Structures are given as structure tokens and as C-alpha cells.
Coordinates of C-alpha atoms and ligand atoms in Angstrom, one line a residue:
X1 CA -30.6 56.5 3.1
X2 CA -30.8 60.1 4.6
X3 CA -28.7 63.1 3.8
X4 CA -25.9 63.6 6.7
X5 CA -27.4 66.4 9.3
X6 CA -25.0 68.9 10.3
X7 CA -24.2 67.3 13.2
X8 CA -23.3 64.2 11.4
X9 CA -20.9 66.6 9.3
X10 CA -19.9 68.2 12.7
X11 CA -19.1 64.3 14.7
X12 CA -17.2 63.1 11.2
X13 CA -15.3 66.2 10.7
X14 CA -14.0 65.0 14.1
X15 CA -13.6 61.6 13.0
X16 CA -11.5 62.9 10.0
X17 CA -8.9 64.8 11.8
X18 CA -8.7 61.9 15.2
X19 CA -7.6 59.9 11.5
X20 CA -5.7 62.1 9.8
X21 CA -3.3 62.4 13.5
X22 CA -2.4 59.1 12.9
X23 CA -1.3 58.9 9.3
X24 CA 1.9 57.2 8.7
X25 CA 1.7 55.1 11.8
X26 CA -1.1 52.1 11.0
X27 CA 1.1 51.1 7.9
X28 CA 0.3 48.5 6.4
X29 CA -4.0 49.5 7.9
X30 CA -5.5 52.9 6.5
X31 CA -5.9 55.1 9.9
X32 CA -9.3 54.8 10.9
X33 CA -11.1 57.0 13.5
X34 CA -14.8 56.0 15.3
X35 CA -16.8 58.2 17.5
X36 CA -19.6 57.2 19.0
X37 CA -22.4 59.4 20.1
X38 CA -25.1 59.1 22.2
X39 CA -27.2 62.1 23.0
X40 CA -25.4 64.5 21.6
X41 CA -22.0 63.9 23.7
X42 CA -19.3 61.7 22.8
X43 CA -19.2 58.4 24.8
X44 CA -16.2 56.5 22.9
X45 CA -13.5 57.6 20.5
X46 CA -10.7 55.8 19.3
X47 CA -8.4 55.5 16.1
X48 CA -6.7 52.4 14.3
X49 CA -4.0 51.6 16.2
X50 CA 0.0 52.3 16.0
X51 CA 0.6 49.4 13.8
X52 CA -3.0 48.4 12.5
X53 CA -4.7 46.5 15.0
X54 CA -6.7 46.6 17.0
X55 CA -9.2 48.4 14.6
X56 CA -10.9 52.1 15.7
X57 CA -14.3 50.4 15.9
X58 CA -13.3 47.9 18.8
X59 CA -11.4 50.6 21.1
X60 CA -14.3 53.0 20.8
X61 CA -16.7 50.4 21.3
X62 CA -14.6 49.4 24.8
X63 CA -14.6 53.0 25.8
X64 CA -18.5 53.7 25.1
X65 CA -19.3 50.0 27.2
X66 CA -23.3 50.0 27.6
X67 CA -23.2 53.6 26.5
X68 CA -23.6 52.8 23.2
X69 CA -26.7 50.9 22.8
X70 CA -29.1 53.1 20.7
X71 CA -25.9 55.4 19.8
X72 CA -24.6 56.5 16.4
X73 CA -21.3 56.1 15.4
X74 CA -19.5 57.4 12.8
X75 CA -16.7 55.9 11.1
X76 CA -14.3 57.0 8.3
X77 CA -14.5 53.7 6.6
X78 CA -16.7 51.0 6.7
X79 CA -16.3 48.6 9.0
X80 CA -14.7 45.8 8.1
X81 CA -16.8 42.3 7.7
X82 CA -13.9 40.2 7.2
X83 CA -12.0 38.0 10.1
X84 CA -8.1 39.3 9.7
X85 CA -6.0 39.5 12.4
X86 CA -8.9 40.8 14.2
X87 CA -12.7 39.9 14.4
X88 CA -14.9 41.8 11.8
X89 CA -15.8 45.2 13.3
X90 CA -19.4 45.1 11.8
X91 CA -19.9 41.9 14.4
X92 CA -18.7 44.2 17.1
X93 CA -21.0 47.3 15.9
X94 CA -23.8 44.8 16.1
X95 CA -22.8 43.2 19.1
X96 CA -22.7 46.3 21.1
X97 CA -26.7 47.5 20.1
X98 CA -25.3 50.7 18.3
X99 CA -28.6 51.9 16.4
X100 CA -27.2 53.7 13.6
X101 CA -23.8 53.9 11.8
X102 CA -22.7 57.1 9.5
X103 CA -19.2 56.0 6.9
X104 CA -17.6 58.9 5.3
X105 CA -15.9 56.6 2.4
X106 CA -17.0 52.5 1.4
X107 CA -13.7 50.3 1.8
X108 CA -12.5 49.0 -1.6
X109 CA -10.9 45.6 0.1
X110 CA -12.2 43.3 -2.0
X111 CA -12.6 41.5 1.7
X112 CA -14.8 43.9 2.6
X113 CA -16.4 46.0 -0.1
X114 CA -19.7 46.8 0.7
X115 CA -20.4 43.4 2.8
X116 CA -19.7 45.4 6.3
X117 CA -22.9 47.5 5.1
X118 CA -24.6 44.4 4.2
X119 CA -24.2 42.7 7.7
X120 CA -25.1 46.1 9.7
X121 CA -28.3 46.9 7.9
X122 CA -29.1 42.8 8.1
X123 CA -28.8 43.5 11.5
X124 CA -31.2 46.1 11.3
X125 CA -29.1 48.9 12.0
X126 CA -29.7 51.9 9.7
X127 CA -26.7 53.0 7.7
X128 CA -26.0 56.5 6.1
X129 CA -22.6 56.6 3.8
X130 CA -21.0 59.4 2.1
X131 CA -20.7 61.9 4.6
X132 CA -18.4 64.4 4.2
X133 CA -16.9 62.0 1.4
X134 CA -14.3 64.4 -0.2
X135 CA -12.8 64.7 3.4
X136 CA -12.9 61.0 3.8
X137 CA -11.3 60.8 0.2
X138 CA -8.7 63.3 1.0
X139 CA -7.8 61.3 4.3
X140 CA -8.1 57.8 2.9
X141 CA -6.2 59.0 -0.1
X142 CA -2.6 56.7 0.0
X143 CA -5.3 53.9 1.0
X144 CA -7.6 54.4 -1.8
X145 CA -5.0 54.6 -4.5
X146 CA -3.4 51.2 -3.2
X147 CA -6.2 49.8 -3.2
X148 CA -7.8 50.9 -6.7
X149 CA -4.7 51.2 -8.6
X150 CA -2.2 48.8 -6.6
X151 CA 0.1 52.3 -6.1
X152 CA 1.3 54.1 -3.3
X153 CA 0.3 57.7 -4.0
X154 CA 2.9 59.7 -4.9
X155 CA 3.8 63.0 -3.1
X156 CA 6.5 65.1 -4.8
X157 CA 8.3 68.1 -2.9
X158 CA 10.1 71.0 -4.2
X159 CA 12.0 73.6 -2.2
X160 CA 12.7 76.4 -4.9
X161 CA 14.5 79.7 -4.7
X162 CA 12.8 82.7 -6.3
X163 CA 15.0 82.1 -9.8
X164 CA 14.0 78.2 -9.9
X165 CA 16.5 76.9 -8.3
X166 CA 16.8 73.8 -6.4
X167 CA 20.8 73.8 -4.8
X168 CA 24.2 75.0 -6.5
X169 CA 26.1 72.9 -8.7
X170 CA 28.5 71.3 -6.8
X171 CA 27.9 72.4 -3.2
X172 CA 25.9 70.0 -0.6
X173 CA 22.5 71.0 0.5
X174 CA 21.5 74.6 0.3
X175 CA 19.5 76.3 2.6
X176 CA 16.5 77.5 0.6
X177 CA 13.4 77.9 3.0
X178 CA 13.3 78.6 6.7
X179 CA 12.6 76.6 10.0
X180 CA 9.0 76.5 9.9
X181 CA 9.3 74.7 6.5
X182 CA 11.4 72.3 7.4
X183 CA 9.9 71.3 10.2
X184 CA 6.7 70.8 7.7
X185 CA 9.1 68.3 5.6
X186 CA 9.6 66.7 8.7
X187 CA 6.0 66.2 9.9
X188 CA 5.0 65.3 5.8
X189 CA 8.0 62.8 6.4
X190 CA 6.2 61.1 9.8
X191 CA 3.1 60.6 7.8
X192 CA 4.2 59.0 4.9
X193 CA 5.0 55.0 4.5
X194 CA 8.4 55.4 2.4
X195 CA 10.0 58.2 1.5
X196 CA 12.7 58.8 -2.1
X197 CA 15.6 60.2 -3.5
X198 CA 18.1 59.6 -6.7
X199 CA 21.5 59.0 -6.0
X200 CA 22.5 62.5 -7.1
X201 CA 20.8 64.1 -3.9
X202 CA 21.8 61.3 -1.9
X203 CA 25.7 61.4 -3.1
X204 CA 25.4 65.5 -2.5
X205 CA 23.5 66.0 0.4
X206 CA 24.3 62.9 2.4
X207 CA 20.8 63.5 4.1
X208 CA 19.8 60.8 6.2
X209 CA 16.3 61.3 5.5
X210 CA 14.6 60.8 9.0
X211 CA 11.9 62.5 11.3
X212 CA 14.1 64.0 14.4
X213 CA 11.1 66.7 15.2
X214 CA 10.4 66.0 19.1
X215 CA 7.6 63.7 19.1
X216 CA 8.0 62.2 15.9
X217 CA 11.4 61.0 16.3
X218 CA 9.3 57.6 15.9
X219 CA 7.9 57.8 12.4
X220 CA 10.5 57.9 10.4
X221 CA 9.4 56.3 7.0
X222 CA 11.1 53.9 5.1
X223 CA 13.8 55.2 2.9
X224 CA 14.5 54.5 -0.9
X225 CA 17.1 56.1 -3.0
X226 CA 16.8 55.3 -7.0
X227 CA 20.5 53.9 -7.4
X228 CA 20.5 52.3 -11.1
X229 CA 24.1 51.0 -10.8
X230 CA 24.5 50.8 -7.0
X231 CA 26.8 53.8 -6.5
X232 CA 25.5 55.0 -3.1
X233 CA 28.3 54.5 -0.3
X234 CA 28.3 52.1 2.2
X235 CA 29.8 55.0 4.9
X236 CA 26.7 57.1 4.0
X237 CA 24.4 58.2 6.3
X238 CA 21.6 56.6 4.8
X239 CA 23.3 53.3 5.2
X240 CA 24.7 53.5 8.4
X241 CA 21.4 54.2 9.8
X242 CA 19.6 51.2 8.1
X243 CA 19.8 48.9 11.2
X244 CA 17.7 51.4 12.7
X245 CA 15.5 52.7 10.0
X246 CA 15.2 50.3 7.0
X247 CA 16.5 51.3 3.3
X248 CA 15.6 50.3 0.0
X249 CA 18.4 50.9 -2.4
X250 CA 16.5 50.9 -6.3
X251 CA 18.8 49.2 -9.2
X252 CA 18.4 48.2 -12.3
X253 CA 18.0 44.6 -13.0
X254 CA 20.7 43.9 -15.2
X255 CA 24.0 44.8 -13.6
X256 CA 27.5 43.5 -14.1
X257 CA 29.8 41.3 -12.2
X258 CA 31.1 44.8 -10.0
X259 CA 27.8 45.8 -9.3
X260 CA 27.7 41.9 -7.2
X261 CA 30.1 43.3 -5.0
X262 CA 28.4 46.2 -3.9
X263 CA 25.6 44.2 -3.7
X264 CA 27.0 42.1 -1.3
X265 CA 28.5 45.3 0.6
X266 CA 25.3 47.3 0.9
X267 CA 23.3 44.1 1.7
X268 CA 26.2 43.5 4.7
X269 CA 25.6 47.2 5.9
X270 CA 21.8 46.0 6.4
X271 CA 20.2 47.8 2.9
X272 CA 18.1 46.0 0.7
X273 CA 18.8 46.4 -3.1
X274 CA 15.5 45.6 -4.9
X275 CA 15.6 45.4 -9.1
X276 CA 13.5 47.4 -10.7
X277 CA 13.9 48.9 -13.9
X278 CA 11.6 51.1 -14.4
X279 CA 8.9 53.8 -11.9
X280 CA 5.9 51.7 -12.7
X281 CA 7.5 48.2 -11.7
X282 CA 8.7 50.1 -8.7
X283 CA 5.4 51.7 -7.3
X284 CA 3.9 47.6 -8.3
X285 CA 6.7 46.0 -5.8
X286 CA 6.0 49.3 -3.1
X287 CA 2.0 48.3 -3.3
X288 CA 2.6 45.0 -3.0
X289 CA 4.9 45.2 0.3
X290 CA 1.4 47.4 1.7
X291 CA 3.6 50.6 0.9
X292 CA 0.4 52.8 0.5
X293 CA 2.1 56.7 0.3
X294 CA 5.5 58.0 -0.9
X295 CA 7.0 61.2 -0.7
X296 CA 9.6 62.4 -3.4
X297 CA 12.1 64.6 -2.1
X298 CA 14.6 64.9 -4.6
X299 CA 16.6 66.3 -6.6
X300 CA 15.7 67.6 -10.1
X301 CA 16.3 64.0 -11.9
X302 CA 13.8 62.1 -9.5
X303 CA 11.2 64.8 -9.8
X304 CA 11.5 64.7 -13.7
X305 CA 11.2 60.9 -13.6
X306 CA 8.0 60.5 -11.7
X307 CA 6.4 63.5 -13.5
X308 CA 7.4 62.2 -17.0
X309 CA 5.8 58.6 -16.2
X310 CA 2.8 60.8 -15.2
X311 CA 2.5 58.9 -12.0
X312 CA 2.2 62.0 -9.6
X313 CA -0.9 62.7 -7.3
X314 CA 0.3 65.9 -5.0
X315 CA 3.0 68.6 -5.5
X316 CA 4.3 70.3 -2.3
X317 CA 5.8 72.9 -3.4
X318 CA 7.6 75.1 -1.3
X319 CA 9.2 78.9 -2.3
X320 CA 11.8 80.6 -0.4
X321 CA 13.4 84.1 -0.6
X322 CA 16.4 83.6 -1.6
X323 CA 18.3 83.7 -5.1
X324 CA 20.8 81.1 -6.4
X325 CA 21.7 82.7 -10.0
X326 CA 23.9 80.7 -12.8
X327 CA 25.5 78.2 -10.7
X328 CA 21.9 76.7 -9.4
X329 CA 20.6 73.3 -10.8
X330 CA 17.3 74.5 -11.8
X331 CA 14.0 72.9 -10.7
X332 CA 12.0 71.3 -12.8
X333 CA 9.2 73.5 -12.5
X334 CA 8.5 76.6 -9.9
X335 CA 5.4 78.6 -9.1
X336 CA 5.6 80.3 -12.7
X337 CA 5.5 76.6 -14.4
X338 CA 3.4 74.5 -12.7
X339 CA 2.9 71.3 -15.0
X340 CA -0.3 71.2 -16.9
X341 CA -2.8 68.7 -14.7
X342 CA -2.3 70.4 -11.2
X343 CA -4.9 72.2 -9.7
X344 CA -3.7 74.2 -6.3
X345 CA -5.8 73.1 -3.2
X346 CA -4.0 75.6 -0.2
X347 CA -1.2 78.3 -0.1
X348 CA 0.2 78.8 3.2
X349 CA 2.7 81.6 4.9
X350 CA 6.1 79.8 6.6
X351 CA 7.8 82.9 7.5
X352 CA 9.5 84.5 4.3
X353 CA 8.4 80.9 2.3
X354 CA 5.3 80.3 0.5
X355 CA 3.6 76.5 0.7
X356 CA 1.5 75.7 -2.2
X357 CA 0.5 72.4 -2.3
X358 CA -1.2 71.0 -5.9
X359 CA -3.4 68.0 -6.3
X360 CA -3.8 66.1 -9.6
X361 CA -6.9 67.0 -11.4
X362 CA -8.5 64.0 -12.4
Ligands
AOF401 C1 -11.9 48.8 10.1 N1 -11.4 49.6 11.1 O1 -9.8 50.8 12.0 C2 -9.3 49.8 10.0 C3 -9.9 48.9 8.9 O2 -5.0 43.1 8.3 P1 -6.3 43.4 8.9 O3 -7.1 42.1 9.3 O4 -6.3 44.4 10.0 O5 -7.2 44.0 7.8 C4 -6.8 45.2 7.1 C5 -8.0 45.8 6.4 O6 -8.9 46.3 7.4 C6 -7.7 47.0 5.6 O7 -7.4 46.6 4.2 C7 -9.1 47.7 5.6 O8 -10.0 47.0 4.8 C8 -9.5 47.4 7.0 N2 -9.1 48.6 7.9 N3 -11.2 48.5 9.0 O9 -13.0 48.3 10.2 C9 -10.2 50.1 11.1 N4 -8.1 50.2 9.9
ZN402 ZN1 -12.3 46.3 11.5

């Protein structure tokens, strides 16, 4: 094995963002990207399909034709050796006289798992792995944790007003940051599988909790509001909207004869009510579905939940310029307090906000 050149670093670096364009749309599939180089010039570039299938591999391999005998091409994952709903993409790689194959990250399907490497290099085809491999791992990241911990990852975003505030006590939602953040929530919402919030933010705010930025109108995740005793109405948005967009309504497991009845009625409206009774059995039954990333929006009881089980990977945080003062329901944490365990990876400008977004140390 050979350290990655710089212009393997250069062609994966592309690789890695063709990927991360796609994230949130090859649900239940980790997005994939494959570019194939022959001579210095790209001959064939693709990324896992809306979907999952076909794989990157494949569509780059179509687009390169003949061009890629004696070529290199660089994948974010290995290929896949395994015959899914598609043909193994190592096969292909072989098939098409590529000469050499760079991976960013190895792929922990236990289908796969370092057997896609085995049948290229078999093949004689010579195989670097491991560049740029944080990149990969940042990209990859909802996949990996699925996949190694049978999780989704968990996201959690905060909008907080200079004094800690997240809204006002007894008023709906409160504007705290400008446009350009919210159209951020919106594009963090297109490329995440499901998306949360407790029935207090959902009985507030009424939010309906989809991506309506042009383009994206598409991607709206999955929706899930923790709902212990089934309170959330059948007229809200959320639920209205679930023919369209699918919710999960979270209860507890044991519920009384009442609770049967708005069973029933949420069920009629087209949710789904799923038992769980606590965040772990929750994230199990998300994994299990192939729900690989989930973004916590809200409000202050969710956010306390998932940060007491200690089963957050990424705070978003975002600050705006405003102050709420005694009336506010005060965030769990702000800029002042992040929890202990968070290390900060980027700060951006949105207008008069501040991003920050933290990544568990681990
Ligand atoms: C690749 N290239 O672009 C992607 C891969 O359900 P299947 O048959 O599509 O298999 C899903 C698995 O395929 C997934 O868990 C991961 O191992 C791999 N994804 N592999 O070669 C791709 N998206
Ligand atoms: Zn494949």
C-alpha cells in the first residue's frame, strides 16, 4: 500500500463533496460518489443514486465506457462484493480493466467488510485505502454509526437568543435568527433521514417540519414527535401532512384505554404511533428501519432528553441577536455552556447570527 499522492487527495476531495450533495436522498444506502480518472482528466463520475441503487461504481463505470481500462478510480467506500439488489460493484471494477482503485473509508457491512478489497486485489488490481479518511469519516458519518453502533447519529439544533433563550412562555414560535439561518435548518433538514420534536414544540409551534427551500421541496425527512401519552392533535399540521410526508408519533408503551382512541384516530389520519419507552429503544427501532441520521430540533425537554442519555454526536447551535428576558423558556445550554464532551469544528457568520457547530469528542 502507498501513501495517497496529492492528486489522489485532490480526485477524492471531489469524490467527497459529489457525496456529500446527495446526503439524505440514498436513505436507506450511504451516498457514495466514484470518479474515475484516466490521465489526469476525469472520464466518469457518478454518485449513489436518489434512492440507493443503482450504486456510484456502476454509473461512473457506464460513463467512462473503454475509457477506463488502465484508469484509477476513487471511491468513498469500498465497493461492495455482495449481490443486493444490485451486482457487487468490485465485479464491475474488475470487469471494466480499471488498474487501480483509491477508498477513502472500508465499509463495515458485515456483507462486505473488507471482501470488496479482497476480490479487487485477487484480481490484481492494486488498492490504496484511507485517503483522506477523516473526510470520508465525516461524510459517511450517519452510515458509520448505524452501522457500528445500530444508531442513527444524532444531530441536535439550538436556535438561542443572546440571554439563553429558546421561545417565550406561552407564545408560538419566536423568531430568533434571520433568513440565512433558516434556510440552513432547512437544507440540514433535506439531508437528514428523520427529523424530532417533543410534543411541547409540536403543541406550541404547530411546525410542520418540512423542506419547502426551492429545490429541496423533495427531501423532506421523516418526521417524529416524542408524544408519551399521544396528546398531539389530529387537526395539526404535522398530521395532516402525513399522507404526504410520513410521521412517527413516539408513546410510551403502556397506555390506558383513552390513549386506544387516539390511537385509532392518529392511525386513521395516516401517523404511525410506535411504543417506545425510552431514547435508546427508540434510536434501536430508527436503526433497524435503515434510519441512519436524525436531527433534533426541539424544544428544551427533547434536547435535555437526548443529552442526558448521552446519545448526542453533533450540536448545531445557532445564536441570534435578539433578547427574550424573564418570560423566555431557557435553553439548555448556549455558547457560554456548552456541555462538557463537545469540541467546536466551524463557526460561521449568518447575517447578525452566529453558527457553531460541535462534534462529540470521542
Ligand atoms: C457501493 N457503492 O454507491 C453504495 C454502496 O441494498 P443494497 O444491495 O444496495 O446494499 C446496500 C449496501 O451497499 C450498503 O449497506 C453498503 O454496504 C453498500 N453501499 N456500495 O459499492 C455505493 N451506496
Ligand atoms: Zn456496490
Amino acid at each position: 500500500m502507498t501513501a495517497p499522492t496529492r492528486e489522489d487527495e485532490r480526485f477524492m476531495a471531489a469524490a467527497l463533496r459529489l457525496a456529500r450533495r446527495s446526503l439524505g436522498l440514498t436513505s436507506t444506502n450511504p451516498s457514495v460518489a466514484c470518479i474515475i480518472v484516466k490521465d489526469g482528466t476525469i472520464v466518469g463520475r457518478a454518485v449513489t443514486a436518489p434512492g440507493g441503487r443503482p450504486h456510484a461504481e456502476t454509473q461512473a463505470l457506464a460513463e467512462a465506457g473503454e475509457k477506463a481500462r488502465g484508469a484509477t478510480a476513487y471511491v468513498t467506500l469500498e465497493p461492495c462484493s455482495h449481490h443486493g439488489k444490485t451486482p457487487p460493484c468490485a465485479d464491475a471494477l474488475i470487469a471494466s480493466g480499471v488498474a487501480r482503485v483509491v477508498i477513502s473509508i472500508l465499509d463495515p457491512d458485515e456483507r462486505v467488510a473488507g471482501r470488496g478489497v479482497v476480490m479487487l486485489r485477487d484480481a490484481g488490481i492494486a488498492v490504496d485505502i484511507g485517503a483522506l479518511h477523516a473526510g470520508g469519516e465525516q461524510t459517511l458519518e450517519a452510515y458509520l454509526m448505524r452501522q457500528r453502533m445500530k444508531r442513527p447519529h444524532v444531530a441536535l439544533k439550538l436556535a438561542v437568543s443572546q440571554d439563553g433563550m429558546i421561545g417565550r412562555t406561552g407564545e408560538g414560535q419566536v423568531r430568533i435568527t434571520g433568513a440565512i439561518s433558516r434556510a440552513q435548518v432547512q437544507v440540514l433538514r433535506a439531508e437528514t433521514d428523520a427529523i424530532l420534536v417533543g410534543i411541547g414544540t409540536a403543541a406550541a409551534d404547530d411546525p410542520d417540519l418540512t423542506v419547502r427551500l426551492h429545490g429541496l421541496e423533495d427531501r423532506s425527512p421523516i418526521r417524529i414527535v416524542l408524544d408519551r401519552r399521544l396528546d398531539l392533535p389530529v387537526r395539526s399540521k404535522l398530521v395532516r401532512s402525513a399522507q404526504e410526508v410520513p410521521v412517527i408519533v413516539v408513546a410510551d408503551a403502556s397506555l390506558d384505554e383513552n390513549a386506544a382512541t387516539r390511537r385509532a384516530a392518529l392511525e386513521a389520519a395516516g401517523a404511525e404511533v410506535l411504543n417506545a419507552d425510552a431514547i435508546p429503544d427508540l434510536l434501536t427501532a430508527l436503526a433497524s428501519r435503515g434510519i441512519s441520521s436524525l436531527l433534533v430540533e426541539g424544544g428544551a425537554r427533547a434536547a435535555r432528553a437526548f443529552l442526558d442519555a448521552g446519545l448526542v454526536d453533533r450540536i448545531l447551535l445557532f445564536t441570534g441577536p435578539i433578547t427574550i428576558g424573564e418570560d423566555g423558556i431557557r435553553s439548555p445550554f448556549d455558547r457560554q455552556s456548552i456541555p462538557a464532551g463537545f469540541v467546536l469544528r466551524r463557526t460561521a457568520r449568518y447575517g447578525d447570527d452566529i453558527f457553531e457547530d460541535y462534534e462529540r469528542n470521542i
